Amino acid sequence: MKKILLASISLALTMGFYACKKSSDVAATNPQSTGIIAAKVSGIKSGEPIAFTLKTSSNTTSNVSWKVLPSVGVFKAIAGKKATFKFTIAGKYTIIGSDGFYSDSTQISVDSIPYTGGDTTQYAPKDSSFYPPYVPPTDTSTYHGGYSDTTVPVLYNDQINITPSLIDTAGISSGVLFSAKTSQVYPSSAASLVSSISYDSTASNGFGINYQGVLLPANTANTGITSVASTANFLFMWQDGKYTLRIIAQNKTYTGSVNKVGNTYTITWPYSSGVLISPLILKR
């Protein structure tokens, strides 16, 4: 009886060993039988093509659909269960694939570093789900002294103080309003800080603000009346991500960034003079 019991235990252990081995073999040879497989989900550069595959048990491809959220600045090339997307704006994206019955999603993160490799992918034409990256229009106005205006003096040994605030117009446009004032006063009752704003072409996402000088409008330079010079510039943030910020004032360039995550905007600005920004964290 004792020998029969030992034999039974030995047989059970042997069967358990082979069952575990068989299960591990299956997992090793078929690590993912269904779902979305991405070539990579992080370390993706801006403009880098990324391939995705939807693995399903369905043999048909007519019902396969792909969706990218958000779709702003995304190029797409879809061929049934395979798709290639190119993301031109830094941030986080959700890729959704479905065969009409089964669906799966995966998240990826795109950096602001531009992609410099080759790309032979044939992307679909722009449609209602594609919008190019928003590029703020360049201010081409020529600022100068008009008739009887005082010539724009170049800022010298002044300090610009910027107070950022959040702007949201019924959810249509959102971003940060940079209200700037000089520290020095000027001989005018309505001194204006002349500035221009443009898309920063040196990075995939960013802004450039140039504080060019101070304009003293006609009939405002009355004796004994002074005022600080002020202006405001709106930085439109079209989606979550990091935006470079370069400010030029008094022939010096200052470099920082604005990072948008949901309703929180964090400004990185490592300067204690020249151009100051406060507060550095804004929440809606």
PDB file of C-alpha atoms in Angstrom:
ATOM      1  CA  MET A   1       0.000   0.000   0.000  1.00  0.00           C
ATOM      2  CA  LYS A   2       2.851   2.369   0.858  1.00  0.00           C
ATOM      3  CA  LYS A   3       4.527   1.669  -2.520  1.00  0.00           C
ATOM      4  CA  ILE A   4       1.268   2.417  -4.391  1.00  0.00           C
ATOM      5  CA  LEU A   5       0.883   5.768  -2.531  1.00  0.00           C
ATOM      6  CA  LEU A   6       4.446   6.845  -3.353  1.00  0.00           C
ATOM      7  CA  ALA A   7       3.962   5.930  -7.004  1.00  0.00           C
ATOM      8  CA  SER A   8       0.767   7.993  -7.164  1.00  0.00           C
ATOM      9  CA  ILE A   9       2.514  11.047  -5.664  1.00  0.00           C
ATOM     10  CA  SER A  10       5.423  10.671  -8.084  1.00  0.00           C
ATOM     11  CA  LEU A  11       3.069  10.442 -11.076  1.00  0.00           C
ATOM     12  CA  ALA A  12       1.157  13.554  -9.958  1.00  0.00           C
ATOM     13  CA  LEU A  13       4.369  15.580  -9.588  1.00  0.00           C
ATOM     14  CA  THR A  14       5.581  14.427 -13.029  1.00  0.00           C
ATOM     15  CA  MET A  15       2.283  15.410 -14.671  1.00  0.00           C
ATOM     16  CA  GLY A  16       2.361  18.797 -12.906  1.00  0.00           C
ATOM     17  CA  PHE A  17       5.920  19.427 -14.135  1.00  0.00           C
ATOM     18  CA  TYR A  18       5.054  18.673 -17.756  1.00  0.00           C
ATOM     19  CA  ALA A  19       1.846  20.734 -17.506  1.00  0.00           C
ATOM     20  CA  CYS A  20       3.810  23.749 -16.254  1.00  0.00           C
ATOM     21  CA  LYS A  21       6.464  23.231 -18.897  1.00  0.00           C
ATOM     22  CA  LYS A  22       3.874  23.036 -21.640  1.00  0.00           C
ATOM     23  CA  SER A  23       2.156  26.202 -20.403  1.00  0.00           C
ATOM     24  CA  SER A  24       5.449  28.115 -20.280  1.00  0.00           C
ATOM     25  CA  ASP A  25       6.346  26.894 -23.768  1.00  0.00           C
ATOM     26  CA  VAL A  26       3.046  28.237 -25.129  1.00  0.00           C
ATOM     27  CA  ALA A  27       3.558  31.594 -23.423  1.00  0.00           C
ATOM     28  CA  ALA A  28       7.083  31.844 -24.808  1.00  0.00           C
ATOM     29  CA  THR A  29       6.070  31.074 -28.388  1.00  0.00           C
ATOM     30  CA  ASN A  30       2.838  33.125 -28.314  1.00  0.00           C
ATOM     31  CA  PRO A  31       3.325  36.025 -25.882  1.00  0.00           C
ATOM     32  CA  GLN A  32       0.389  38.038 -27.337  1.00  0.00           C
ATOM     33  CA  SER A  33      -2.335  36.324 -29.360  1.00  0.00           C
ATOM     34  CA  THR A  34      -4.709  39.323 -29.504  1.00  0.00           C
ATOM     35  CA  GLY A  35      -4.487  43.080 -29.111  1.00  0.00           C
ATOM     36  CA  ILE A  36      -2.453  45.955 -30.552  1.00  0.00           C
ATOM     37  CA  ILE A  37       1.259  45.466 -31.037  1.00  0.00           C
ATOM     38  CA  ALA A  38       3.251  48.683 -31.420  1.00  0.00           C
ATOM     39  CA  ALA A  39       6.751  49.004 -32.820  1.00  0.00           C
ATOM     40  CA  LYS A  40       7.459  51.244 -29.821  1.00  0.00           C
ATOM     41  CA  VAL A  41       5.421  53.179 -27.257  1.00  0.00           C
ATOM     42  CA  SER A  42       8.016  55.577 -25.825  1.00  0.00           C
ATOM     43  CA  GLY A  43      11.095  57.420 -27.023  1.00  0.00           C
ATOM     44  CA  ILE A  44       9.169  58.330 -30.175  1.00  0.00           C
ATOM     45  CA  LYS A  45      10.457  61.440 -31.936  1.00  0.00           C
ATOM     46  CA  SER A  46       8.264  64.102 -33.491  1.00  0.00           C
ATOM     47  CA  GLY A  47       7.555  63.062 -37.090  1.00  0.00           C
ATOM     48  CA  GLU A  48       8.764  59.469 -36.615  1.00  0.00           C
ATOM     49  CA  PRO A  49       6.613  56.805 -38.342  1.00  0.00           C
ATOM     50  CA  ILE A  50       5.390  54.090 -35.950  1.00  0.00           C
ATOM     51  CA  ALA A  51       3.843  50.812 -37.128  1.00  0.00           C
ATOM     52  CA  PHE A  52       0.931  49.111 -35.314  1.00  0.00           C
ATOM     53  CA  THR A  53      -0.640  45.685 -35.801  1.00  0.00           C
ATOM     54  CA  LEU A  54      -4.044  44.538 -34.564  1.00  0.00           C
ATOM     55  CA  LYS A  55      -3.892  40.810 -33.763  1.00  0.00           C
ATOM     56  CA  THR A  56      -7.361  39.212 -33.756  1.00  0.00           C
ATOM     57  CA  SER A  57      -8.877  35.809 -34.452  1.00  0.00           C
ATOM     58  CA  SER A  58     -10.896  37.285 -37.324  1.00  0.00           C
ATOM     59  CA  ASN A  59      -9.669  36.481 -40.830  1.00  0.00           C
ATOM     60  CA  THR A  60     -11.436  39.445 -42.449  1.00  0.00           C
ATOM     61  CA  THR A  61     -10.060  42.958 -42.613  1.00  0.00           C
ATOM     62  CA  SER A  62     -13.084  44.795 -44.013  1.00  0.00           C
ATOM     63  CA  ASN A  63     -14.391  45.582 -40.534  1.00  0.00           C
ATOM     64  CA  VAL A  64     -11.053  46.721 -39.094  1.00  0.00           C
ATOM     65  CA  SER A  65     -10.949  50.357 -38.030  1.00  0.00           C
ATOM     66  CA  TRP A  66      -8.278  52.532 -36.438  1.00  0.00           C
ATOM     67  CA  LYS A  67      -8.567  55.701 -34.379  1.00  0.00           C
ATOM     68  CA  VAL A  68      -5.987  58.034 -32.815  1.00  0.00           C
ATOM     69  CA  LEU A  69      -6.844  60.383 -29.959  1.00  0.00           C
ATOM     70  CA  PRO A  70      -6.139  63.238 -30.203  1.00  0.00           C
ATOM     71  CA  SER A  71      -5.946  63.363 -34.012  1.00  0.00           C
ATOM     72  CA  VAL A  72      -4.287  66.773 -34.279  1.00  0.00           C
ATOM     73  CA  GLY A  73      -1.119  66.664 -36.369  1.00  0.00           C
ATOM     74  CA  VAL A  74      -1.320  62.902 -37.081  1.00  0.00           C
ATOM     75  CA  PHE A  75      -0.546  61.427 -40.525  1.00  0.00           C
ATOM     76  CA  LYS A  76      -1.984  57.962 -41.172  1.00  0.00           C
ATOM     77  CA  ALA A  77      -1.434  55.009 -43.494  1.00  0.00           C
ATOM     78  CA  ILE A  78      -3.905  52.158 -42.857  1.00  0.00           C
ATOM     79  CA  ALA A  79      -3.912  48.732 -44.523  1.00  0.00           C
ATOM     80  CA  GLY A  80      -6.348  46.397 -42.757  1.00  0.00           C
ATOM     81  CA  LYS A  81      -4.881  45.055 -39.541  1.00  0.00           C
ATOM     82  CA  LYS A  82      -1.701  47.085 -40.002  1.00  0.00           C
ATOM     83  CA  ALA A  83      -1.362  50.843 -39.659  1.00  0.00           C
ATOM     84  CA  THR A  84       1.427  53.406 -39.577  1.00  0.00           C
ATOM     85  CA  PHE A  85       1.009  56.762 -37.879  1.00  0.00           C
ATOM     86  CA  LYS A  86       3.301  59.778 -37.827  1.00  0.00           C
ATOM     87  CA  PHE A  87       2.885  62.187 -34.917  1.00  0.00           C
ATOM     88  CA  THR A  88       4.066  65.758 -35.516  1.00  0.00           C
ATOM     89  CA  ILE A  89       3.194  67.196 -32.092  1.00  0.00           C
ATOM     90  CA  ALA A  90       4.777  66.116 -28.815  1.00  0.00           C
ATOM     91  CA  GLY A  91       2.444  64.612 -26.238  1.00  0.00           C
ATOM     92  CA  LYS A  92       0.543  61.461 -25.324  1.00  0.00           C
ATOM     93  CA  TYR A  93      -1.754  59.614 -27.729  1.00  0.00           C
ATOM     94  CA  THR A  94      -4.204  56.710 -27.507  1.00  0.00           C
ATOM     95  CA  ILE A  95      -4.361  54.320 -30.468  1.00  0.00           C
ATOM     96  CA  ILE A  96      -7.551  52.247 -30.778  1.00  0.00           C
ATOM     97  CA  GLY A  97      -7.975  49.280 -33.106  1.00  0.00           C
ATOM     98  CA  SER A  98     -11.158  47.246 -33.682  1.00  0.00           C
ATOM     99  CA  ASP A  99     -12.319  44.405 -35.940  1.00  0.00           C
ATOM    100  CA  GLY A 100     -16.007  45.122 -35.336  1.00  0.00           C
ATOM    101  CA  PHE A 101     -16.252  42.671 -32.460  1.00  0.00           C
ATOM    102  CA  TYR A 102     -12.984  42.884 -30.554  1.00  0.00           C
ATOM    103  CA  SER A 103     -11.166  46.137 -29.791  1.00  0.00           C
ATOM    104  CA  ASP A 104      -7.985  47.116 -27.987  1.00  0.00           C
ATOM    105  CA  SER A 105      -6.072  50.309 -27.238  1.00  0.00           C
ATOM    106  CA  THR A 106      -2.560  51.348 -26.341  1.00  0.00           C
ATOM    107  CA  GLN A 107      -0.955  54.596 -25.257  1.00  0.00           C
ATOM    108  CA  ILE A 108       2.239  56.126 -26.614  1.00  0.00           C
ATOM    109  CA  SER A 109       4.389  59.127 -25.754  1.00  0.00           C
ATOM    110  CA  VAL A 110       5.928  61.401 -28.402  1.00  0.00           C
ATOM    111  CA  ASP A 111       8.944  63.610 -27.659  1.00  0.00           C
ATOM    112  CA  SER A 112       9.566  67.090 -29.058  1.00  0.00           C
ATOM    113  CA  ILE A 113      12.902  65.993 -30.570  1.00  0.00           C
ATOM    114  CA  PRO A 114      12.501  66.015 -34.367  1.00  0.00           C
ATOM    115  CA  TYR A 115      12.896  62.746 -36.317  1.00  0.00           C
ATOM    116  CA  THR A 116      15.684  62.922 -38.913  1.00  0.00           C
ATOM    117  CA  GLY A 117      15.478  59.424 -40.381  1.00  0.00           C
ATOM    118  CA  GLY A 118      13.958  58.394 -43.687  1.00  0.00           C
ATOM    119  CA  ASP A 119      10.282  57.705 -44.288  1.00  0.00           C
ATOM    120  CA  THR A 120       8.881  56.071 -47.444  1.00  0.00           C
ATOM    121  CA  THR A 121       5.365  55.540 -46.074  1.00  0.00           C
ATOM    122  CA  GLN A 122       2.522  56.661 -48.346  1.00  0.00           C
ATOM    123  CA  TYR A 123       0.123  58.510 -46.082  1.00  0.00           C
ATOM    124  CA  ALA A 124      -3.554  59.140 -46.763  1.00  0.00           C
ATOM    125  CA  PRO A 125      -4.665  62.619 -47.887  1.00  0.00           C
ATOM    126  CA  LYS A 126      -5.834  65.038 -45.229  1.00  0.00           C
ATOM    127  CA  ASP A 127      -9.425  64.496 -44.175  1.00  0.00           C
ATOM    128  CA  SER A 128     -11.784  65.564 -41.423  1.00  0.00           C
ATOM    129  CA  SER A 129      -9.796  63.658 -38.808  1.00  0.00           C
ATOM    130  CA  PHE A 130      -6.504  65.326 -39.663  1.00  0.00           C
ATOM    131  CA  TYR A 131      -5.499  68.815 -38.684  1.00  0.00           C
ATOM    132  CA  PRO A 132      -1.994  70.202 -39.116  1.00  0.00           C
ATOM    133  CA  PRO A 133      -0.162  71.565 -36.089  1.00  0.00           C
ATOM    134  CA  TYR A 134      -1.395  75.017 -35.130  1.00  0.00           C
ATOM    135  CA  VAL A 135       1.144  77.649 -36.100  1.00  0.00           C
ATOM    136  CA  PRO A 136       0.461  81.086 -34.610  1.00  0.00           C
ATOM    137  CA  PRO A 137       0.655  83.769 -37.314  1.00  0.00           C
ATOM    138  CA  THR A 138       3.832  85.793 -37.382  1.00  0.00           C
ATOM    139  CA  ASP A 139       3.319  89.410 -36.414  1.00  0.00           C
ATOM    140  CA  THR A 140       4.623  91.305 -39.424  1.00  0.00           C
ATOM    141  CA  SER A 141       3.614  94.761 -38.224  1.00  0.00           C
ATOM    142  CA  THR A 142       6.281  97.422 -38.568  1.00  0.00           C
ATOM    143  CA  TYR A 143       6.493  99.450 -35.403  1.00  0.00           C
ATOM    144  CA  HIS A 144       7.841 102.946 -35.794  1.00  0.00           C
ATOM    145  CA  GLY A 145       7.105 106.475 -34.750  1.00  0.00           C
ATOM    146  CA  GLY A 146       4.011 107.631 -36.659  1.00  0.00           C
ATOM    147  CA  TYR A 147       3.133 111.224 -37.347  1.00  0.00           C
ATOM    148  CA  SER A 148       4.315 113.206 -34.303  1.00  0.00           C
ATOM    149  CA  ASP A 149       4.808 109.938 -32.359  1.00  0.00           C
ATOM    150  CA  THR A 150       7.956 109.626 -30.320  1.00  0.00           C
ATOM    151  CA  THR A 151      10.435 107.182 -31.840  1.00  0.00           C
ATOM    152  CA  VAL A 152      10.429 103.747 -30.226  1.00  0.00           C
ATOM    153  CA  PRO A 153      13.276 103.773 -27.726  1.00  0.00           C
ATOM    154  CA  VAL A 154      15.242 100.546 -27.390  1.00  0.00           C
ATOM    155  CA  LEU A 155      14.947  99.005 -23.944  1.00  0.00           C
ATOM    156  CA  TYR A 156      18.097  99.601 -21.948  1.00  0.00           C
ATOM    157  CA  ASN A 157      18.847  98.370 -18.451  1.00  0.00           C
ATOM    158  CA  ASP A 158      15.142  97.721 -17.883  1.00  0.00           C
ATOM    159  CA  GLN A 159      13.409  94.635 -16.536  1.00  0.00           C
ATOM    160  CA  ILE A 160      10.301  93.012 -17.973  1.00  0.00           C
ATOM    161  CA  ASN A 161       7.877  91.435 -15.530  1.00  0.00           C
ATOM    162  CA  ILE A 162       5.479  88.881 -17.013  1.00  0.00           C
ATOM    163  CA  THR A 163       2.305  87.738 -15.266  1.00  0.00           C
ATOM    164  CA  PRO A 164       0.826  84.637 -16.974  1.00  0.00           C
ATOM    165  CA  SER A 165      -2.866  83.781 -16.716  1.00  0.00           C
ATOM    166  CA  LEU A 166      -5.060  81.081 -18.225  1.00  0.00           C
ATOM    167  CA  ILE A 167      -7.490  81.867 -21.016  1.00  0.00           C
ATOM    168  CA  ASP A 168     -10.284  79.559 -22.165  1.00  0.00           C
ATOM    169  CA  THR A 169     -12.908  80.772 -24.624  1.00  0.00           C
ATOM    170  CA  ALA A 170     -15.783  78.294 -24.305  1.00  0.00           C
ATOM    171  CA  GLY A 171     -13.319  75.452 -24.847  1.00  0.00           C
ATOM    172  CA  ILE A 172     -12.508  76.673 -28.357  1.00  0.00           C
ATOM    173  CA  SER A 173      -9.086  78.079 -27.629  1.00  0.00           C
ATOM    174  CA  SER A 174      -7.026  77.586 -24.520  1.00  0.00           C
ATOM    175  CA  GLY A 175      -3.610  78.732 -23.516  1.00  0.00           C
ATOM    176  CA  VAL A 176      -1.610  81.222 -21.511  1.00  0.00           C
ATOM    177  CA  LEU A 177      -1.829  85.003 -21.710  1.00  0.00           C
ATOM    178  CA  PHE A 178       1.542  86.649 -21.018  1.00  0.00           C
ATOM    179  CA  SER A 179       0.875  90.169 -19.643  1.00  0.00           C
ATOM    180  CA  ALA A 180       4.179  92.052 -19.602  1.00  0.00           C
ATOM    181  CA  LYS A 181       5.192  95.339 -17.978  1.00  0.00           C
ATOM    182  CA  THR A 182       8.468  97.206 -17.731  1.00  0.00           C
ATOM    183  CA  SER A 183      10.000  98.105 -14.396  1.00  0.00           C
ATOM    184  CA  GLN A 184      11.060 101.537 -15.528  1.00  0.00           C
ATOM    185  CA  VAL A 185       8.618 104.347 -16.277  1.00  0.00           C
ATOM    186  CA  TYR A 186       8.603 106.360 -19.503  1.00  0.00           C
ATOM    187  CA  PRO A 187       7.549 109.964 -20.250  1.00  0.00           C
ATOM    188  CA  SER A 188       4.074 109.129 -21.508  1.00  0.00           C
ATOM    189  CA  SER A 189       0.618 108.512 -20.088  1.00  0.00           C
ATOM    190  CA  ALA A 190       0.195 105.477 -22.381  1.00  0.00           C
ATOM    191  CA  ALA A 191       3.613 103.948 -22.990  1.00  0.00           C
ATOM    192  CA  SER A 192       3.337 100.724 -25.001  1.00  0.00           C
ATOM    193  CA  LEU A 193       5.748  97.792 -24.856  1.00  0.00           C
ATOM    194  CA  VAL A 194       6.261  96.856 -28.503  1.00  0.00           C
ATOM    195  CA  SER A 195       6.413  93.089 -29.073  1.00  0.00           C
ATOM    196  CA  SER A 196       5.976  90.435 -31.725  1.00  0.00           C
ATOM    197  CA  ILE A 197       5.131  86.752 -31.328  1.00  0.00           C
ATOM    198  CA  SER A 198       5.834  83.916 -33.712  1.00  0.00           C
ATOM    199  CA  TYR A 199       5.996  80.140 -33.891  1.00  0.00           C
ATOM    200  CA  ASP A 200       9.455  78.998 -32.831  1.00  0.00           C
ATOM    201  CA  SER A 201      10.785  77.111 -35.875  1.00  0.00           C
ATOM    202  CA  THR A 202      13.884  75.913 -33.991  1.00  0.00           C
ATOM    203  CA  ALA A 203      11.778  73.309 -32.164  1.00  0.00           C
ATOM    204  CA  SER A 204       8.816  71.096 -33.006  1.00  0.00           C
ATOM    205  CA  ASN A 205       6.576  73.067 -30.641  1.00  0.00           C
ATOM    206  CA  GLY A 206       7.283  76.477 -29.239  1.00  0.00           C
ATOM    207  CA  PHE A 207       6.916  80.219 -29.231  1.00  0.00           C
ATOM    208  CA  GLY A 208       9.175  83.195 -29.660  1.00  0.00           C
ATOM    209  CA  ILE A 209       8.406  86.604 -28.160  1.00  0.00           C
ATOM    210  CA  ASN A 210      10.492  89.632 -29.080  1.00  0.00           C
ATOM    211  CA  TYR A 211      10.177  92.733 -26.906  1.00  0.00           C
ATOM    212  CA  GLN A 212      11.485  95.337 -29.325  1.00  0.00           C
ATOM    213  CA  GLY A 213      11.164  98.603 -27.466  1.00  0.00           C
ATOM    214  CA  VAL A 214       8.763 101.201 -26.090  1.00  0.00           C
ATOM    215  CA  LEU A 215       6.391 103.326 -28.147  1.00  0.00           C
ATOM    216  CA  LEU A 216       5.303 106.731 -26.838  1.00  0.00           C
ATOM    217  CA  PRO A 217       2.117 107.642 -28.749  1.00  0.00           C
ATOM    218  CA  ALA A 218       1.473 111.179 -29.934  1.00  0.00           C
ATOM    219  CA  ASN A 219      -0.066 113.634 -27.472  1.00  0.00           C
ATOM    220  CA  THR A 220       0.719 111.352 -24.507  1.00  0.00           C
ATOM    221  CA  ALA A 221       4.183 112.647 -23.692  1.00  0.00           C
ATOM    222  CA  ASN A 222       2.936 115.347 -21.378  1.00  0.00           C
ATOM    223  CA  THR A 223       5.320 116.907 -18.936  1.00  0.00           C
ATOM    224  CA  GLY A 224       5.290 115.278 -15.546  1.00  0.00           C
ATOM    225  CA  ILE A 225       3.238 112.229 -16.608  1.00  0.00           C
ATOM    226  CA  THR A 226       4.949 108.850 -16.727  1.00  0.00           C
ATOM    227  CA  SER A 227       3.832 105.223 -17.023  1.00  0.00           C
ATOM    228  CA  VAL A 228       5.260 101.761 -17.317  1.00  0.00           C
ATOM    229  CA  ALA A 229       5.095 100.218 -20.785  1.00  0.00           C
ATOM    230  CA  SER A 230       2.862  97.162 -21.120  1.00  0.00           C
ATOM    231  CA  THR A 231       1.587  94.608 -23.621  1.00  0.00           C
ATOM    232  CA  ALA A 232       0.083  91.097 -23.735  1.00  0.00           C
ATOM    233  CA  ASN A 233       0.732  88.044 -25.903  1.00  0.00           C
ATOM    234  CA  PHE A 234      -1.416  84.914 -26.110  1.00  0.00           C
ATOM    235  CA  LEU A 235       0.274  81.510 -26.357  1.00  0.00           C
ATOM    236  CA  PHE A 236      -2.221  79.012 -27.758  1.00  0.00           C
ATOM    237  CA  MET A 237      -1.611  75.511 -26.321  1.00  0.00           C
ATOM    238  CA  TRP A 238      -3.393  73.067 -28.638  1.00  0.00           C
ATOM    239  CA  GLN A 239      -2.780  69.898 -26.620  1.00  0.00           C
ATOM    240  CA  ASP A 240      -0.809  68.390 -23.748  1.00  0.00           C
ATOM    241  CA  GLY A 241       2.944  68.507 -24.167  1.00  0.00           C
ATOM    242  CA  LYS A 242       6.044  70.613 -23.692  1.00  0.00           C
ATOM    243  CA  TYR A 243       6.388  73.887 -25.564  1.00  0.00           C
ATOM    244  CA  THR A 244       9.668  75.771 -25.840  1.00  0.00           C
ATOM    245  CA  LEU A 245       9.637  79.453 -24.949  1.00  0.00           C
ATOM    246  CA  ARG A 246      12.257  81.901 -26.213  1.00  0.00           C
ATOM    247  CA  ILE A 247      12.088  85.562 -25.288  1.00  0.00           C
ATOM    248  CA  ILE A 248      14.305  88.290 -26.722  1.00  0.00           C
ATOM    249  CA  ALA A 249      14.729  91.537 -24.817  1.00  0.00           C
ATOM    250  CA  GLN A 250      17.526  94.100 -24.858  1.00  0.00           C
ATOM    251  CA  ASN A 251      19.505  92.014 -27.365  1.00  0.00           C
ATOM    252  CA  LYS A 252      19.539  89.004 -25.054  1.00  0.00           C
ATOM    253  CA  THR A 253      17.776  85.661 -25.573  1.00  0.00           C
ATOM    254  CA  TYR A 254      16.093  83.886 -22.669  1.00  0.00           C
ATOM    255  CA  THR A 255      15.045  80.234 -23.018  1.00  0.00           C
ATOM    256  CA  GLY A 256      12.496  78.266 -21.008  1.00  0.00           C
ATOM    257  CA  SER A 257       9.446  76.078 -21.554  1.00  0.00           C
ATOM    258  CA  VAL A 258       5.767  75.589 -20.770  1.00  0.00           C
ATOM    259  CA  ASN A 259       4.555  72.066 -19.987  1.00  0.00           C
ATOM    260  CA  LYS A 260       0.804  71.460 -20.289  1.00  0.00           C
ATOM    261  CA  VAL A 261      -0.672  68.410 -18.560  1.00  0.00           C
ATOM    262  CA  GLY A 262      -4.447  68.518 -18.502  1.00  0.00           C
ATOM    263  CA  ASN A 263      -5.509  71.692 -16.708  1.00  0.00           C
ATOM    264  CA  THR A 264      -2.081  72.337 -15.208  1.00  0.00           C
ATOM    265  CA  TYR A 265       0.549  74.517 -16.903  1.00  0.00           C
ATOM    266  CA  THR A 266       4.076  74.456 -15.490  1.00  0.00           C
ATOM    267  CA  ILE A 267       6.528  77.121 -16.641  1.00  0.00           C
ATOM    268  CA  THR A 268      10.263  76.508 -16.410  1.00  0.00           C
ATOM    269  CA  TRP A 269      12.128  79.825 -16.275  1.00  0.00           C
ATOM    270  CA  PRO A 270      15.636  79.810 -14.708  1.00  0.00           C
ATOM    271  CA  TYR A 271      16.217  83.588 -14.608  1.00  0.00           C
ATOM    272  CA  SER A 272      16.292  86.090 -11.759  1.00  0.00           C
ATOM    273  CA  SER A 273      16.770  89.279 -13.780  1.00  0.00           C
ATOM    274  CA  GLY A 274      16.139  90.736 -17.231  1.00  0.00           C
ATOM    275  CA  VAL A 275      12.845  88.924 -17.848  1.00  0.00           C
ATOM    276  CA  LEU A 276      10.900  87.564 -14.886  1.00  0.00           C
ATOM    277  CA  ILE A 277       7.826  85.313 -14.980  1.00  0.00           C
ATOM    278  CA  SER A 278       5.516  84.744 -11.995  1.00  0.00           C
ATOM    279  CA  PRO A 279       3.629  82.608 -11.086  1.00  0.00           C
ATOM    280  CA  LEU A 280       5.254  79.548 -12.678  1.00  0.00           C
ATOM    281  CA  ILE A 281       2.392  77.098 -12.074  1.00  0.00           C
ATOM    282  CA  LEU A 282      -1.133  77.714 -13.342  1.00  0.00           C
ATOM    283  CA  LYS A 283      -4.150  75.502 -12.722  1.00  0.00           C
ATOM    284  CA  ARG A 284      -7.641  75.778 -14.112  1.00  0.00           C
TER     285      ARG A 284
END
